[in-house]
Amino acid sequence: MWHLTSNKSTIFISIITSFILVSCDNSTGTTKPKDGWNRFTSDTYQIDYPQDWEINQSTEHGTDLAILSEKVNADDQFRENVNLVIQNLKGKRVSLDKYTEVSLAQIKKQMPDAKILIDERVTLNNIPCHKIIYTGNHVIYDVKFEQYFMIIDEIAYVLTYTSHDENYEMYKDDAFSIINSFSLKDIN
């Protein structure tokens, strides 16, 4: 039986990274980022983000990339963010349904007070994805997550928007624009 664990749960790492760090398209886009936005490009994907947000490429917390909002003030201890986790599932025959089922179970295990608000299949840039929105408490923070799971060529891509529950609406449009800009490069 397949499990989402290596040394640590990939989805849990995505969630925890959001606290620590206080567009799915199979071709390379030829469009430029909208005004006031930058584009981050890796060997396999690209993603756009607002110029006043910060890129963190450190993989020490299990993410491939984190994009952090600017600090509201010097005392701001939590920065809203979008992060990306990539997991190789080659040879494991994991469907999007199974990946979602295991991910939801891990969320409930790691964050027992989590309340799943939305749990639905969606399409993001013509790619089938599973979207969940949930809230929970981590230490002193009431947080809200919006996650998109997708599996393309036996690779799972998990994009997560994390915010203070009270700030979710304020950053939601930028976060969705970031997520919607994600595209894979044609690496054939």
Coordinates of C-alpha atoms in Angstrom, one line a residue:
M1 CA 0.0 0.0 0.0
W2 CA 1.3 3.5 -0.9
H3 CA 1.8 6.1 1.9
L4 CA 2.6 9.7 1.6
T5 CA 5.6 9.4 3.9
S6 CA 9.3 9.4 3.2
N7 CA 10.9 10.6 6.5
K8 CA 8.1 13.2 7.0
S9 CA 4.7 13.6 5.4
T10 CA 5.1 15.8 2.4
I11 CA 1.7 17.5 2.9
F12 CA 2.5 18.1 6.6
I13 CA 5.8 19.7 5.6
S14 CA 3.9 22.0 3.3
I15 CA 1.7 23.0 6.1
I16 CA 4.5 23.4 8.7
T17 CA 6.7 25.3 6.3
S18 CA 4.0 27.9 6.1
F19 CA 4.5 28.5 9.8
I20 CA 8.3 28.3 9.7
L21 CA 8.7 30.7 6.9
V22 CA 6.6 33.3 8.9
S23 CA -1.7 27.7 -13.6
C24 CA -0.8 24.3 -14.3
D25 CA 0.0 24.2 -18.0
N26 CA 2.2 21.7 -19.8
S27 CA 4.0 24.3 -21.9
T28 CA 6.1 27.2 -21.2
G29 CA 4.1 30.4 -21.3
T30 CA 5.1 33.1 -23.7
T31 CA 3.2 35.8 -21.9
K32 CA 5.0 38.2 -19.7
P33 CA 3.9 38.7 -16.0
K34 CA 1.3 41.4 -15.5
D35 CA 2.5 44.9 -14.5
G36 CA 3.9 45.0 -11.0
W37 CA 4.7 41.3 -11.0
N38 CA 7.9 39.2 -11.4
R39 CA 8.4 35.7 -12.8
F40 CA 10.4 33.0 -11.1
T41 CA 11.7 30.4 -13.5
S42 CA 13.2 27.0 -12.5
D43 CA 14.4 24.1 -14.7
T44 CA 10.9 22.6 -14.7
Y45 CA 8.3 25.3 -13.9
Q46 CA 7.6 29.0 -13.8
I47 CA 5.4 31.1 -11.5
D48 CA 4.6 34.8 -11.2
Y49 CA 4.4 36.8 -8.0
P50 CA 3.9 40.4 -6.9
Q51 CA 7.0 42.5 -6.9
D52 CA 6.6 43.3 -3.2
W53 CA 6.5 39.6 -2.3
E54 CA 9.7 37.7 -1.5
I55 CA 11.0 34.4 -3.1
N56 CA 12.5 31.8 -0.7
Q57 CA 14.2 28.9 -2.6
S58 CA 15.4 27.2 0.6
T59 CA 14.4 23.6 0.5
E60 CA 15.4 23.0 4.1
H61 CA 11.7 22.9 5.2
G62 CA 10.5 20.5 2.4
T63 CA 9.3 23.0 -0.1
D64 CA 10.7 23.6 -3.5
L65 CA 9.6 27.3 -3.4
A66 CA 7.9 29.7 -1.0
I67 CA 6.6 33.1 -2.0
L68 CA 6.1 35.3 1.1
S69 CA 4.0 38.5 1.4
E70 CA 5.8 41.6 2.6
K71 CA 5.9 42.3 6.3
V72 CA 3.0 44.6 7.4
N73 CA 5.3 46.1 10.0
A74 CA 8.5 45.3 12.0
D75 CA 6.5 43.2 14.5
D76 CA 4.9 41.0 11.8
Q77 CA 5.8 37.5 12.8
F78 CA 3.7 35.6 10.3
R79 CA 3.8 36.3 6.5
E80 CA 1.1 35.1 4.3
N81 CA 2.6 32.9 1.6
V82 CA 2.2 30.5 -1.3
N83 CA 4.4 27.5 -1.3
L84 CA 5.1 24.6 -3.7
V85 CA 5.9 21.0 -2.8
I86 CA 6.9 18.6 -5.5
Q87 CA 6.8 14.9 -4.9
N88 CA 8.0 12.2 -7.3
L89 CA 5.4 9.4 -7.4
K90 CA 7.0 7.4 -10.3
G91 CA 6.1 3.8 -10.2
K92 CA 3.7 4.1 -7.3
R93 CA 0.5 4.3 -9.3
V94 CA -1.0 7.0 -7.2
S95 CA -4.2 8.6 -8.6
L96 CA -5.3 12.1 -7.7
D97 CA -8.2 10.6 -5.7
K98 CA -5.8 8.4 -3.6
Y99 CA -3.4 11.3 -3.1
T100 CA -6.2 13.5 -2.0
E101 CA -7.6 10.8 0.4
V102 CA -4.2 10.3 2.0
S103 CA -3.5 14.1 2.2
L104 CA -6.8 14.8 3.9
A105 CA -6.1 12.0 6.5
Q106 CA -2.7 13.5 7.2
I107 CA -4.2 17.0 7.7
K108 CA -6.7 15.6 10.2
K109 CA -4.0 13.6 12.0
Q110 CA -1.5 16.5 12.1
M111 CA -4.0 19.2 12.9
P112 CA -6.9 17.5 14.8
D113 CA -8.9 20.8 15.0
A114 CA -8.8 21.3 11.2
K115 CA -12.1 22.2 9.7
I116 CA -12.4 21.3 6.0
L117 CA -14.5 24.1 4.4
I118 CA -14.1 23.1 0.7
D119 CA -13.2 19.7 -0.7
E120 CA -13.7 19.6 -4.5
R121 CA -12.3 18.6 -7.8
V122 CA -11.5 21.6 -10.0
T123 CA -9.6 22.4 -13.2
L124 CA -6.8 24.8 -13.1
N125 CA -5.4 25.8 -16.5
N126 CA -7.0 22.7 -18.1
I127 CA -5.3 20.4 -15.5
P128 CA -7.5 18.4 -13.1
C129 CA -6.7 19.3 -9.6
H130 CA -8.2 18.8 -6.2
K131 CA -8.8 21.9 -4.1
I132 CA -9.3 22.0 -0.3
I133 CA -9.7 24.9 1.9
Y134 CA -9.4 24.4 5.6
T135 CA -8.8 26.2 8.9
G136 CA -7.0 25.2 12.0
N137 CA -4.8 26.4 14.9
H138 CA -1.1 26.2 15.1
V139 CA 0.3 27.2 18.5
I140 CA -0.8 30.9 18.6
Y141 CA -2.1 31.3 15.1
D142 CA -5.5 30.7 13.6
V143 CA -4.7 29.9 10.0
K144 CA -6.5 29.2 6.8
F145 CA -5.1 27.1 4.0
E146 CA -6.1 26.8 0.3
Q147 CA -4.4 23.8 -1.3
Y148 CA -4.3 22.5 -4.9
F149 CA -3.1 18.9 -5.5
M150 CA -2.3 17.9 -9.1
I151 CA -0.5 14.9 -10.5
I152 CA 1.2 15.3 -13.9
D153 CA 3.4 12.5 -15.3
E154 CA 3.5 10.7 -11.9
I155 CA 4.7 13.9 -10.1
A156 CA 2.6 15.5 -7.5
Y157 CA 2.5 19.3 -7.3
V158 CA 1.0 20.8 -4.2
L159 CA 0.4 24.6 -4.2
T160 CA -0.6 26.0 -0.8
Y161 CA -1.8 29.5 0.1
T162 CA -1.4 30.0 3.9
S163 CA -2.7 33.0 5.8
H164 CA -3.9 34.2 9.2
D165 CA -7.6 33.3 9.1
E166 CA -8.4 37.0 9.5
N167 CA -6.2 38.0 6.6
Y168 CA -7.3 35.4 4.1
E169 CA -9.6 37.7 2.1
M170 CA -7.0 40.5 2.0
Y171 CA -4.3 38.3 0.2
K172 CA -6.6 35.8 -1.6
D173 CA -6.6 37.5 -5.0
D174 CA -2.9 37.8 -5.1
A175 CA -2.5 34.2 -3.8
F176 CA -4.8 32.8 -6.5
S177 CA -3.1 34.8 -9.2
I178 CA 0.2 33.3 -8.1
I179 CA -1.2 29.8 -8.0
N180 CA -3.0 30.3 -11.4
S181 CA 0.3 31.5 -13.0
F182 CA 2.1 28.2 -12.2
S183 CA 3.1 26.4 -15.4
L184 CA 5.3 23.5 -16.3
K185 CA 8.0 23.9 -18.9
D186 CA 8.0 21.6 -21.8
I187 CA 11.1 19.5 -20.9
N188 CA 10.7 16.7 -23.5

